[in-house]
Amino acid sequence: MSVIETASRVLRDEAGAVLSLVDKLDGQFEEAVRLIESSHGRVVLTGMGKSGHIARKVSATMASTGTPSFFLHPAEGIHGDLGMVTSEDVVIAYSNSGETAEVLNILPSLKRIGAKLIAVVGKTNSTLARNADAVLDAGVKKEADSLGLAPTSSTTAALALGDALAVCLMERHHFTADNFAIFHPGGALGKKLLLTVEMVMHKGDENPLISEAASVKDALFVMTDKGLGAVSVVDQEGRLKGLMTDGDVRRGLEKGMDFLTRPVGEAMTKNPQLISKERLAAEALHRMEQHKPHPITVLPVVENEKAIGMLHITDLLKQGVM
């Protein structure tokens, strides 16, 4: 069997293992959601070996989507870390066999503490399953490796089941994009979700403005001075009347040098795309990219009809919004 054939078989086997879980969703899954939703504590994920890696990932997903959670290593648990678990917590224990010694060793203490227990197992008649308040069946017919021994399909299925649980809780908690950004402030996701136009725009002395009575030549000087390749055209009260870009100047000069002496109000683009300072930077980027027939690189920022700033696409690039 070729490398591609082997890889294709593995992917089909693991995809099939995940799909097989759909028919296993029942009242036990709903009970698991209820136990967590009604809890006043946290969700504690535990597991040993490969199951532990899956448990750790599911815990991270829950924590980042509105369900307070942490991972407890079962071997460390019996040496004092069980002190982190309270009677208000719900423990989700991962074990494909349901007989993992390190996990079973913490069961008596969990019962004494009073925490609820959800078992994610491959064998629903196992010791772990029999001692759980809810049992999620993550069993698969076979592993994806040629020997049928390495945790492959079983870990993929267990991970998918954990993700399904996390997403259900996320929706039940009415978790929003703003909530998500709060938990991801340092990454690109947070910047896309939280960064506003006001945080990025050029304002004050950096804001390129020109009177509609000025000449195109005057506008060109302002563009060169501010370095944004555009200038907002305003009336005496500072209200935005239009926009002139270096592209407008180049196209005008093709018609003759006398273009530079024309009033900028006659040569500007009227009714340009604009944005308010409260809007998200991600929305500004979307407007730039979706502008037809060609994407634009600048947006005047307007408040009460007045041009208070200018946003350039390179500002969004520097902030990691793209």
PDB file of C-alpha atoms in Angstrom:
ATOM      1  CA  MET A   1       0.000   0.000   0.000  1.00  0.00           C
ATOM      2  CA  SER A   2       1.382   3.415  -0.956  1.00  0.00           C
ATOM      3  CA  VAL A   3       1.878   6.273   1.456  1.00  0.00           C
ATOM      4  CA  ILE A   4      -1.104   8.152   0.007  1.00  0.00           C
ATOM      5  CA  GLU A   5      -3.298   5.041   0.236  1.00  0.00           C
ATOM      6  CA  THR A   6      -2.330   4.517   3.878  1.00  0.00           C
ATOM      7  CA  ALA A   7      -2.936   8.156   4.767  1.00  0.00           C
ATOM      8  CA  SER A   8      -6.299   8.097   2.977  1.00  0.00           C
ATOM      9  CA  ARG A   9      -7.348   4.995   4.886  1.00  0.00           C
ATOM     10  CA  VAL A  10      -6.372   6.551   8.216  1.00  0.00           C
ATOM     11  CA  LEU A  11      -8.349   9.716   7.484  1.00  0.00           C
ATOM     12  CA  ARG A  12     -11.411   7.742   6.395  1.00  0.00           C
ATOM     13  CA  ASP A  13     -11.225   5.528   9.491  1.00  0.00           C
ATOM     14  CA  GLU A  14     -10.912   8.467  11.858  1.00  0.00           C
ATOM     15  CA  ALA A  15     -13.671  10.420  10.093  1.00  0.00           C
ATOM     16  CA  GLY A  16     -15.897   7.372  10.339  1.00  0.00           C
ATOM     17  CA  ALA A  17     -15.126   7.051  14.045  1.00  0.00           C
ATOM     18  CA  VAL A  18     -16.258  10.627  14.643  1.00  0.00           C
ATOM     19  CA  LEU A  19     -19.442  10.209  12.604  1.00  0.00           C
ATOM     20  CA  SER A  20     -20.315   7.041  14.509  1.00  0.00           C
ATOM     21  CA  LEU A  21     -20.679   9.144  17.664  1.00  0.00           C
ATOM     22  CA  VAL A  22     -23.734  10.926  16.275  1.00  0.00           C
ATOM     23  CA  ASP A  23     -25.952   7.887  16.791  1.00  0.00           C
ATOM     24  CA  LYS A  24     -24.645   7.511  20.357  1.00  0.00           C
ATOM     25  CA  LEU A  25     -25.802  10.940  21.508  1.00  0.00           C
ATOM     26  CA  ASP A  26     -28.592  10.390  24.011  1.00  0.00           C
ATOM     27  CA  GLY A  27     -29.891  11.416  27.400  1.00  0.00           C
ATOM     28  CA  GLN A  28     -26.479  10.820  28.943  1.00  0.00           C
ATOM     29  CA  PHE A  29     -24.993  13.630  26.869  1.00  0.00           C
ATOM     30  CA  GLU A  30     -27.862  15.914  27.889  1.00  0.00           C
ATOM     31  CA  GLU A  31     -27.283  14.933  31.523  1.00  0.00           C
ATOM     32  CA  ALA A  32     -23.600  15.835  31.195  1.00  0.00           C
ATOM     33  CA  VAL A  33     -24.556  19.285  29.910  1.00  0.00           C
ATOM     34  CA  ARG A  34     -27.072  19.671  32.739  1.00  0.00           C
ATOM     35  CA  LEU A  35     -24.540  18.679  35.401  1.00  0.00           C
ATOM     36  CA  ILE A  36     -22.044  21.273  34.185  1.00  0.00           C
ATOM     37  CA  GLU A  37     -24.643  23.965  33.602  1.00  0.00           C
ATOM     38  CA  SER A  38     -26.109  23.592  37.083  1.00  0.00           C
ATOM     39  CA  SER A  39     -22.715  23.498  38.769  1.00  0.00           C
ATOM     40  CA  HIS A  40     -21.450  26.479  40.737  1.00  0.00           C
ATOM     41  CA  GLY A  41     -17.847  25.350  40.392  1.00  0.00           C
ATOM     42  CA  ARG A  42     -15.464  24.536  37.588  1.00  0.00           C
ATOM     43  CA  VAL A  43     -15.048  21.677  35.155  1.00  0.00           C
ATOM     44  CA  VAL A  44     -12.035  19.514  35.996  1.00  0.00           C
ATOM     45  CA  LEU A  45     -10.663  17.419  33.126  1.00  0.00           C
ATOM     46  CA  THR A  46      -8.480  14.418  33.871  1.00  0.00           C
ATOM     47  CA  GLY A  47      -6.936  11.526  32.001  1.00  0.00           C
ATOM     48  CA  MET A  48      -3.706   9.575  31.647  1.00  0.00           C
ATOM     49  CA  GLY A  49      -1.396   9.231  28.636  1.00  0.00           C
ATOM     50  CA  LYS A  50      -3.003  10.035  25.285  1.00  0.00           C
ATOM     51  CA  SER A  51      -6.380  10.417  27.001  1.00  0.00           C
ATOM     52  CA  GLY A  52      -4.734  13.008  29.224  1.00  0.00           C
ATOM     53  CA  HIS A  53      -3.590  14.989  26.198  1.00  0.00           C
ATOM     54  CA  ILE A  54      -7.162  14.996  24.881  1.00  0.00           C
ATOM     55  CA  ALA A  55      -8.522  16.007  28.287  1.00  0.00           C
ATOM     56  CA  ARG A  56      -6.039  18.862  28.505  1.00  0.00           C
ATOM     57  CA  LYS A  57      -7.088  20.171  25.088  1.00  0.00           C
ATOM     58  CA  VAL A  58     -10.814  19.955  25.876  1.00  0.00           C
ATOM     59  CA  SER A  59     -10.188  21.800  29.147  1.00  0.00           C
ATOM     60  CA  ALA A  60      -8.423  24.585  27.240  1.00  0.00           C
ATOM     61  CA  THR A  61     -11.306  24.812  24.767  1.00  0.00           C
ATOM     62  CA  MET A  62     -13.864  25.042  27.563  1.00  0.00           C
ATOM     63  CA  ALA A  63     -11.881  27.689  29.428  1.00  0.00           C
ATOM     64  CA  SER A  64     -11.602  29.855  26.322  1.00  0.00           C
ATOM     65  CA  THR A  65     -15.306  29.584  25.485  1.00  0.00           C
ATOM     66  CA  GLY A  66     -16.894  30.552  28.783  1.00  0.00           C
ATOM     67  CA  THR A  67     -16.772  27.363  30.896  1.00  0.00           C
ATOM     68  CA  PRO A  68     -14.207  27.750  33.719  1.00  0.00           C
ATOM     69  CA  SER A  69     -12.009  24.664  33.555  1.00  0.00           C
ATOM     70  CA  PHE A  70      -8.609  23.227  34.370  1.00  0.00           C
ATOM     71  CA  PHE A  71      -6.699  19.979  33.822  1.00  0.00           C
ATOM     72  CA  LEU A  72      -5.818  17.688  36.717  1.00  0.00           C
ATOM     73  CA  HIS A  73      -3.158  15.049  36.182  1.00  0.00           C
ATOM     74  CA  PRO A  74      -4.490  11.932  37.936  1.00  0.00           C
ATOM     75  CA  ALA A  75      -1.050  10.795  39.107  1.00  0.00           C
ATOM     76  CA  GLU A  76      -0.456  14.211  40.673  1.00  0.00           C
ATOM     77  CA  GLY A  77      -3.983  14.132  42.040  1.00  0.00           C
ATOM     78  CA  ILE A  78      -3.259  11.291  44.455  1.00  0.00           C
ATOM     79  CA  HIS A  79      -0.250  13.223  45.733  1.00  0.00           C
ATOM     80  CA  GLY A  80      -2.117  16.330  46.814  1.00  0.00           C
ATOM     81  CA  ASP A  81      -3.517  18.026  43.703  1.00  0.00           C
ATOM     82  CA  LEU A  82      -6.998  16.693  44.517  1.00  0.00           C
ATOM     83  CA  GLY A  83      -7.068  19.623  46.939  1.00  0.00           C
ATOM     84  CA  MET A  84      -7.923  21.786  43.907  1.00  0.00           C
ATOM     85  CA  VAL A  85     -11.257  19.963  43.476  1.00  0.00           C
ATOM     86  CA  THR A  86     -14.334  21.049  45.426  1.00  0.00           C
ATOM     87  CA  SER A  87     -17.825  19.662  45.931  1.00  0.00           C
ATOM     88  CA  GLU A  88     -19.120  22.304  43.499  1.00  0.00           C
ATOM     89  CA  ASP A  89     -16.969  21.014  40.632  1.00  0.00           C
ATOM     90  CA  VAL A  90     -17.742  18.570  37.844  1.00  0.00           C
ATOM     91  CA  VAL A  91     -14.978  16.152  36.882  1.00  0.00           C
ATOM     92  CA  ILE A  92     -14.752  14.783  33.332  1.00  0.00           C
ATOM     93  CA  ALA A  93     -12.530  11.703  33.294  1.00  0.00           C
ATOM     94  CA  TYR A  94     -11.163  10.353  30.012  1.00  0.00           C
ATOM     95  CA  SER A  95     -10.194   6.687  29.695  1.00  0.00           C
ATOM     96  CA  ASN A  96     -10.703   4.562  26.612  1.00  0.00           C
ATOM     97  CA  SER A  97     -10.665   1.318  28.594  1.00  0.00           C
ATOM     98  CA  GLY A  98     -12.388   2.788  31.611  1.00  0.00           C
ATOM     99  CA  GLU A  99      -9.903   0.847  33.710  1.00  0.00           C
ATOM    100  CA  THR A 100      -6.910   3.200  33.809  1.00  0.00           C
ATOM    101  CA  ALA A 101      -5.380   2.668  37.244  1.00  0.00           C
ATOM    102  CA  GLU A 102      -4.340   6.283  37.859  1.00  0.00           C
ATOM    103  CA  VAL A 103      -7.858   7.499  37.079  1.00  0.00           C
ATOM    104  CA  LEU A 104      -9.575   4.818  39.180  1.00  0.00           C
ATOM    105  CA  ASN A 105      -7.288   5.654  42.103  1.00  0.00           C
ATOM    106  CA  ILE A 106      -8.761   9.137  42.431  1.00  0.00           C
ATOM    107  CA  LEU A 107     -12.409   7.967  42.292  1.00  0.00           C
ATOM    108  CA  PRO A 108     -12.776   7.330  46.062  1.00  0.00           C
ATOM    109  CA  SER A 109     -11.481  10.806  46.856  1.00  0.00           C
ATOM    110  CA  LEU A 110     -13.742  12.417  44.268  1.00  0.00           C
ATOM    111  CA  LYS A 111     -16.726  10.655  45.847  1.00  0.00           C
ATOM    112  CA  ARG A 112     -15.669  11.848  49.311  1.00  0.00           C
ATOM    113  CA  ILE A 113     -15.233  15.397  48.047  1.00  0.00           C
ATOM    114  CA  GLY A 114     -18.695  15.279  46.470  1.00  0.00           C
ATOM    115  CA  ALA A 115     -17.793  16.362  42.942  1.00  0.00           C
ATOM    116  CA  LYS A 116     -19.975  15.075  40.118  1.00  0.00           C
ATOM    117  CA  LEU A 117     -18.308  12.724  37.636  1.00  0.00           C
ATOM    118  CA  ILE A 118     -18.714  12.450  33.870  1.00  0.00           C
ATOM    119  CA  ALA A 119     -16.921   9.531  32.230  1.00  0.00           C
ATOM    120  CA  VAL A 120     -15.793   9.636  28.601  1.00  0.00           C
ATOM    121  CA  VAL A 121     -14.997   6.014  27.825  1.00  0.00           C
ATOM    122  CA  GLY A 122     -14.705   3.476  25.064  1.00  0.00           C
ATOM    123  CA  LYS A 123     -16.355   0.781  27.205  1.00  0.00           C
ATOM    124  CA  THR A 124     -19.605   1.728  28.903  1.00  0.00           C
ATOM    125  CA  ASN A 125     -19.544  -1.319  31.215  1.00  0.00           C
ATOM    126  CA  SER A 126     -16.156  -0.374  32.680  1.00  0.00           C
ATOM    127  CA  THR A 127     -15.391   0.477  36.302  1.00  0.00           C
ATOM    128  CA  LEU A 128     -15.098   4.190  35.525  1.00  0.00           C
ATOM    129  CA  ALA A 129     -18.436   4.229  33.708  1.00  0.00           C
ATOM    130  CA  ARG A 130     -20.246   2.367  36.495  1.00  0.00           C
ATOM    131  CA  ASN A 131     -19.129   4.982  39.027  1.00  0.00           C
ATOM    132  CA  ALA A 132     -20.026   8.031  36.935  1.00  0.00           C
ATOM    133  CA  ASP A 133     -23.044  10.333  37.137  1.00  0.00           C
ATOM    134  CA  ALA A 134     -23.115  10.533  33.331  1.00  0.00           C
ATOM    135  CA  VAL A 135     -21.402   8.361  30.731  1.00  0.00           C
ATOM    136  CA  LEU A 136     -20.390   9.541  27.260  1.00  0.00           C
ATOM    137  CA  ASP A 137     -19.719   6.677  24.877  1.00  0.00           C
ATOM    138  CA  ALA A 138     -16.637   7.456  22.765  1.00  0.00           C
ATOM    139  CA  GLY A 139     -16.063   3.868  21.695  1.00  0.00           C
ATOM    140  CA  VAL A 140     -14.829   3.065  18.192  1.00  0.00           C
ATOM    141  CA  LYS A 141     -14.790  -0.189  16.239  1.00  0.00           C
ATOM    142  CA  LYS A 142     -11.066  -0.068  15.497  1.00  0.00           C
ATOM    143  CA  GLU A 143      -7.986   2.094  15.674  1.00  0.00           C
ATOM    144  CA  ALA A 144      -6.631   3.549  12.441  1.00  0.00           C
ATOM    145  CA  ASP A 145      -3.132   2.063  12.595  1.00  0.00           C
ATOM    146  CA  SER A 146      -2.313  -1.204  10.838  1.00  0.00           C
ATOM    147  CA  LEU A 147      -1.946  -3.058  14.150  1.00  0.00           C
ATOM    148  CA  GLY A 148      -5.156  -1.679  15.599  1.00  0.00           C
ATOM    149  CA  LEU A 149      -3.323  -0.752  18.795  1.00  0.00           C
ATOM    150  CA  ALA A 150      -2.178   2.869  18.719  1.00  0.00           C
ATOM    151  CA  PRO A 151      -4.645   5.469  20.075  1.00  0.00           C
ATOM    152  CA  THR A 152      -5.751   7.080  16.819  1.00  0.00           C
ATOM    153  CA  SER A 153      -9.436   6.777  15.989  1.00  0.00           C
ATOM    154  CA  SER A 154     -10.300   6.548  19.680  1.00  0.00           C
ATOM    155  CA  THR A 155      -8.495   9.770  20.619  1.00  0.00           C
ATOM    156  CA  THR A 156      -9.917  11.614  17.615  1.00  0.00           C
ATOM    157  CA  ALA A 157     -13.429  10.535  18.586  1.00  0.00           C
ATOM    158  CA  ALA A 158     -12.876  11.482  22.222  1.00  0.00           C
ATOM    159  CA  LEU A 159     -11.602  14.902  21.202  1.00  0.00           C
ATOM    160  CA  ALA A 160     -14.569  15.531  18.911  1.00  0.00           C
ATOM    161  CA  LEU A 161     -16.984  14.528  21.667  1.00  0.00           C
ATOM    162  CA  GLY A 162     -15.296  16.957  24.052  1.00  0.00           C
ATOM    163  CA  ASP A 163     -15.531  19.726  21.474  1.00  0.00           C
ATOM    164  CA  ALA A 164     -19.235  18.985  21.003  1.00  0.00           C
ATOM    165  CA  LEU A 165     -19.733  19.296  24.757  1.00  0.00           C
ATOM    166  CA  ALA A 166     -17.773  22.560  24.907  1.00  0.00           C
ATOM    167  CA  VAL A 167     -19.736  24.109  22.034  1.00  0.00           C
ATOM    168  CA  CYS A 168     -23.072  23.089  23.553  1.00  0.00           C
ATOM    169  CA  LEU A 169     -22.072  24.804  26.792  1.00  0.00           C
ATOM    170  CA  MET A 170     -20.832  27.813  24.860  1.00  0.00           C
ATOM    171  CA  GLU A 171     -24.204  28.248  23.182  1.00  0.00           C
ATOM    172  CA  ARG A 172     -26.140  27.615  26.406  1.00  0.00           C
ATOM    173  CA  HIS A 173     -24.107  30.387  28.052  1.00  0.00           C
ATOM    174  CA  HIS A 174     -24.860  32.726  25.104  1.00  0.00           C
ATOM    175  CA  PHE A 175     -21.120  33.209  24.685  1.00  0.00           C
ATOM    176  CA  THR A 176     -20.442  36.106  22.288  1.00  0.00           C
ATOM    177  CA  ALA A 177     -17.565  37.230  20.091  1.00  0.00           C
ATOM    178  CA  ASP A 178     -16.815  39.983  22.608  1.00  0.00           C
ATOM    179  CA  ASN A 179     -16.584  37.383  25.377  1.00  0.00           C
ATOM    180  CA  PHE A 180     -14.212  35.367  23.221  1.00  0.00           C
ATOM    181  CA  ALA A 181     -11.999  38.395  22.649  1.00  0.00           C
ATOM    182  CA  ILE A 182     -11.743  39.052  26.389  1.00  0.00           C
ATOM    183  CA  PHE A 183     -10.114  35.643  26.806  1.00  0.00           C
ATOM    184  CA  HIS A 184      -7.819  36.154  23.769  1.00  0.00           C
ATOM    185  CA  PRO A 185      -6.580  39.744  24.125  1.00  0.00           C
ATOM    186  CA  GLY A 186      -3.013  39.093  23.008  1.00  0.00           C
ATOM    187  CA  GLY A 187      -3.558  37.266  19.756  1.00  0.00           C
ATOM    188  CA  ALA A 188      -4.787  38.144  16.313  1.00  0.00           C
ATOM    189  CA  LEU A 189      -8.263  36.926  17.254  1.00  0.00           C
ATOM    190  CA  GLY A 190      -8.476  39.448  20.059  1.00  0.00           C
ATOM    191  CA  LYS A 191      -7.251  42.245  17.857  1.00  0.00           C
ATOM    192  CA  LYS A 192      -9.800  41.437  15.201  1.00  0.00           C
ATOM    193  CA  LEU A 193     -12.598  41.388  17.743  1.00  0.00           C
ATOM    194  CA  LEU A 194     -11.680  44.254  20.065  1.00  0.00           C
ATOM    195  CA  LEU A 195      -9.650  46.784  18.103  1.00  0.00           C
ATOM    196  CA  THR A 196     -11.741  49.799  17.105  1.00  0.00           C
ATOM    197  CA  VAL A 197     -11.143  52.343  14.375  1.00  0.00           C
ATOM    198  CA  GLU A 198     -10.456  55.051  16.975  1.00  0.00           C
ATOM    199  CA  MET A 199      -7.527  53.026  18.337  1.00  0.00           C
ATOM    200  CA  VAL A 200      -5.820  52.905  14.944  1.00  0.00           C
ATOM    201  CA  MET A 201      -6.830  56.018  12.995  1.00  0.00           C
ATOM    202  CA  HIS A 202      -4.671  59.081  12.335  1.00  0.00           C
ATOM    203  CA  LYS A 203      -6.130  62.056  14.181  1.00  0.00           C
ATOM    204  CA  GLY A 204      -5.209  65.595  15.214  1.00  0.00           C
ATOM    205  CA  ASP A 205      -2.166  66.860  13.345  1.00  0.00           C
ATOM    206  CA  GLU A 206      -1.813  63.501  11.589  1.00  0.00           C
ATOM    207  CA  ASN A 207      -5.263  63.791  10.018  1.00  0.00           C
ATOM    208  CA  PRO A 208      -4.910  65.063   6.404  1.00  0.00           C
ATOM    209  CA  LEU A 209      -7.488  67.799   5.768  1.00  0.00           C
ATOM    210  CA  ILE A 210      -7.962  70.359   3.014  1.00  0.00           C
ATOM    211  CA  SER A 211     -10.584  73.016   2.352  1.00  0.00           C
ATOM    212  CA  GLU A 212     -12.872  72.410  -0.617  1.00  0.00           C
ATOM    213  CA  ALA A 213     -11.871  75.866  -1.884  1.00  0.00           C
ATOM    214  CA  ALA A 214      -8.155  74.952  -2.012  1.00  0.00           C
ATOM    215  CA  SER A 215      -6.449  73.799  -5.199  1.00  0.00           C
ATOM    216  CA  VAL A 216      -5.507  70.277  -6.194  1.00  0.00           C
ATOM    217  CA  LYS A 217      -1.884  71.366  -5.855  1.00  0.00           C
ATOM    218  CA  ASP A 218      -2.526  72.329  -2.212  1.00  0.00           C
ATOM    219  CA  ALA A 219      -4.140  68.949  -1.622  1.00  0.00           C
ATOM    220  CA  LEU A 220      -1.114  67.210  -3.128  1.00  0.00           C
ATOM    221  CA  PHE A 221       1.175  69.048  -0.687  1.00  0.00           C
ATOM    222  CA  VAL A 222      -0.962  67.881   2.254  1.00  0.00           C
ATOM    223  CA  MET A 223      -0.921  64.294   0.978  1.00  0.00           C
ATOM    224  CA  THR A 224       2.858  64.394   0.716  1.00  0.00           C
ATOM    225  CA  ASP A 225       3.234  65.918   4.174  1.00  0.00           C
ATOM    226  CA  LYS A 226       0.952  63.431   5.954  1.00  0.00           C
ATOM    227  CA  GLY A 227       2.096  60.423   3.961  1.00  0.00           C
ATOM    228  CA  LEU A 228      -1.278  58.665   3.718  1.00  0.00           C
ATOM    229  CA  GLY A 229      -1.860  59.101  -0.006  1.00  0.00           C
ATOM    230  CA  ALA A 230      -5.195  60.807   0.538  1.00  0.00           C
ATOM    231  CA  VAL A 231      -6.804  63.898   1.997  1.00  0.00           C
ATOM    232  CA  SER A 232     -10.274  64.560   3.386  1.00  0.00           C
ATOM    233  CA  VAL A 233     -11.963  67.566   1.770  1.00  0.00           C
ATOM    234  CA  VAL A 234     -13.962  69.606   4.297  1.00  0.00           C
ATOM    235  CA  ASP A 235     -16.045  72.771   4.464  1.00  0.00           C
ATOM    236  CA  GLN A 236     -15.449  75.659   6.878  1.00  0.00           C
ATOM    237  CA  GLU A 237     -17.108  73.765   9.748  1.00  0.00           C
ATOM    238  CA  GLY A 238     -14.970  70.674   9.157  1.00  0.00           C
ATOM    239  CA  ARG A 239     -17.773  68.621   7.625  1.00  0.00           C
ATOM    240  CA  LEU A 240     -16.596  65.988   5.163  1.00  0.00           C
ATOM    241  CA  LYS A 241     -17.440  66.918   1.574  1.00  0.00           C
ATOM    242  CA  GLY A 242     -15.306  64.397  -0.290  1.00  0.00           C
ATOM    243  CA  LEU A 243     -11.997  62.573  -0.603  1.00  0.00           C
ATOM    244  CA  MET A 244      -9.015  63.052  -2.892  1.00  0.00           C
ATOM    245  CA  THR A 245      -6.350  60.389  -3.302  1.00  0.00           C
ATOM    246  CA  ASP A 246      -3.002  60.313  -5.051  1.00  0.00           C
ATOM    247  CA  GLY A 247      -4.710  58.085  -7.624  1.00  0.00           C
ATOM    248  CA  ASP A 248      -7.190  60.867  -8.368  1.00  0.00           C
ATOM    249  CA  VAL A 249      -4.268  63.251  -8.891  1.00  0.00           C
ATOM    250  CA  ARG A 250      -2.451  60.889 -11.259  1.00  0.00           C
ATOM    251  CA  ARG A 251      -5.567  60.352 -13.341  1.00  0.00           C
ATOM    252  CA  GLY A 252      -6.241  64.098 -13.437  1.00  0.00           C
ATOM    253  CA  LEU A 253      -2.720  64.940 -14.553  1.00  0.00           C
ATOM    254  CA  GLU A 254      -3.160  62.653 -17.537  1.00  0.00           C
ATOM    255  CA  LYS A 255      -5.658  65.256 -18.789  1.00  0.00           C
ATOM    256  CA  GLY A 256      -3.212  68.148 -18.437  1.00  0.00           C
ATOM    257  CA  MET A 257      -1.057  70.051 -15.947  1.00  0.00           C
ATOM    258  CA  ASP A 258      -3.756  72.679 -15.468  1.00  0.00           C
ATOM    259  CA  PHE A 259      -5.517  70.046 -13.338  1.00  0.00           C
ATOM    260  CA  LEU A 260      -3.312  71.123 -10.412  1.00  0.00           C
ATOM    261  CA  THR A 261      -4.855  74.605 -10.406  1.00  0.00           C
ATOM    262  CA  ARG A 262      -8.442  73.415 -10.240  1.00  0.00           C
ATOM    263  CA  PRO A 263     -10.396  73.718  -6.971  1.00  0.00           C
ATOM    264  CA  VAL A 264     -10.174  70.447  -5.088  1.00  0.00           C
ATOM    265  CA  GLY A 265     -13.937  70.533  -4.646  1.00  0.00           C
ATOM    266  CA  GLU A 266     -14.357  70.001  -8.392  1.00  0.00           C
ATOM    267  CA  ALA A 267     -11.867  67.132  -8.625  1.00  0.00           C
ATOM    268  CA  MET A 268     -12.551  65.175  -5.445  1.00  0.00           C
ATOM    269  CA  THR A 269     -14.499  61.945  -5.076  1.00  0.00           C
ATOM    270  CA  LYS A 270     -17.869  62.834  -3.633  1.00  0.00           C
ATOM    271  CA  ASN A 271     -19.685  60.493  -1.250  1.00  0.00           C
ATOM    272  CA  PRO A 272     -16.611  58.360  -0.499  1.00  0.00           C
ATOM    273  CA  GLN A 273     -16.638  55.250   1.668  1.00  0.00           C
ATOM    274  CA  LEU A 274     -16.270  56.309   5.298  1.00  0.00           C
ATOM    275  CA  ILE A 275     -16.508  54.889   8.801  1.00  0.00           C
ATOM    276  CA  SER A 276     -17.160  56.000  12.380  1.00  0.00           C
ATOM    277  CA  LYS A 277     -14.594  55.739  15.149  1.00  0.00           C
ATOM    278  CA  GLU A 278     -16.653  53.243  17.203  1.00  0.00           C
ATOM    279  CA  ARG A 279     -16.683  50.585  14.481  1.00  0.00           C
ATOM    280  CA  LEU A 280     -14.376  47.593  14.683  1.00  0.00           C
ATOM    281  CA  ALA A 281     -11.123  47.700  12.755  1.00  0.00           C
ATOM    282  CA  ALA A 282     -12.073  44.330  11.252  1.00  0.00           C
ATOM    283  CA  GLU A 283     -15.198  45.920   9.759  1.00  0.00           C
ATOM    284  CA  ALA A 284     -13.096  48.705   8.270  1.00  0.00           C
ATOM    285  CA  LEU A 285     -10.860  46.129   6.623  1.00  0.00           C
ATOM    286  CA  HIS A 286     -13.900  44.344   5.237  1.00  0.00           C
ATOM    287  CA  ARG A 287     -15.199  47.560   3.695  1.00  0.00           C
ATOM    288  CA  MET A 288     -11.834  48.231   2.091  1.00  0.00           C
ATOM    289  CA  GLU A 289     -11.541  44.745   0.652  1.00  0.00           C
ATOM    290  CA  GLN A 290     -15.126  44.565  -0.591  1.00  0.00           C
ATOM    291  CA  HIS A 291     -15.169  47.952  -2.301  1.00  0.00           C
ATOM    292  CA  LYS A 292     -15.988  47.635  -5.997  1.00  0.00           C
ATOM    293  CA  PRO A 293     -14.639  47.715  -8.603  1.00  0.00           C
ATOM    294  CA  HIS A 294     -11.285  48.015  -6.798  1.00  0.00           C
ATOM    295  CA  PRO A 295     -10.297  47.684  -3.114  1.00  0.00           C
ATOM    296  CA  ILE A 296      -9.520  50.964  -1.362  1.00  0.00           C
ATOM    297  CA  THR A 297      -6.675  51.743   1.024  1.00  0.00           C
ATOM    298  CA  VAL A 298      -8.042  54.672   3.061  1.00  0.00           C
ATOM    299  CA  LEU A 299     -11.234  55.507   4.918  1.00  0.00           C
ATOM    300  CA  PRO A 300     -12.131  58.930   6.315  1.00  0.00           C
ATOM    301  CA  VAL A 301     -13.361  58.656   9.904  1.00  0.00           C
ATOM    302  CA  VAL A 302     -16.445  60.775  10.545  1.00  0.00           C
ATOM    303  CA  GLU A 303     -18.274  61.878  13.683  1.00  0.00           C
ATOM    304  CA  ASN A 304     -21.343  64.141  13.413  1.00  0.00           C
ATOM    305  CA  GLU A 305     -20.467  64.610   9.714  1.00  0.00           C
ATOM    306  CA  LYS A 306     -17.017  66.001  10.612  1.00  0.00           C
ATOM    307  CA  ALA A 307     -13.795  64.387   9.381  1.00  0.00           C
ATOM    308  CA  ILE A 308     -12.017  63.540  12.640  1.00  0.00           C
ATOM    309  CA  GLY A 309      -9.487  61.056  11.320  1.00  0.00           C
ATOM    310  CA  MET A 310      -8.113  58.903   8.527  1.00  0.00           C
ATOM    311  CA  LEU A 311      -7.614  55.139   8.519  1.00  0.00           C
ATOM    312  CA  HIS A 312      -5.035  53.535   6.211  1.00  0.00           C
ATOM    313  CA  ILE A 313      -4.871  49.839   5.400  1.00  0.00           C
ATOM    314  CA  THR A 314      -1.234  49.663   6.517  1.00  0.00           C
ATOM    315  CA  ASP A 315      -2.382  50.619  10.024  1.00  0.00           C
ATOM    316  CA  LEU A 316      -4.480  47.463  10.109  1.00  0.00           C
ATOM    317  CA  LEU A 317      -1.558  45.401   8.830  1.00  0.00           C
ATOM    318  CA  LYS A 318       0.679  46.693  11.627  1.00  0.00           C
ATOM    319  CA  GLN A 319      -1.928  45.773  14.229  1.00  0.00           C
ATOM    320  CA  GLY A 320      -2.290  42.205  12.927  1.00  0.00           C
ATOM    321  CA  VAL A 321      -5.929  42.599  11.955  1.00  0.00           C
ATOM    322  CA  MET A 322      -5.364  41.063   8.524  1.00  0.00           C
TER     323      MET A 322
END
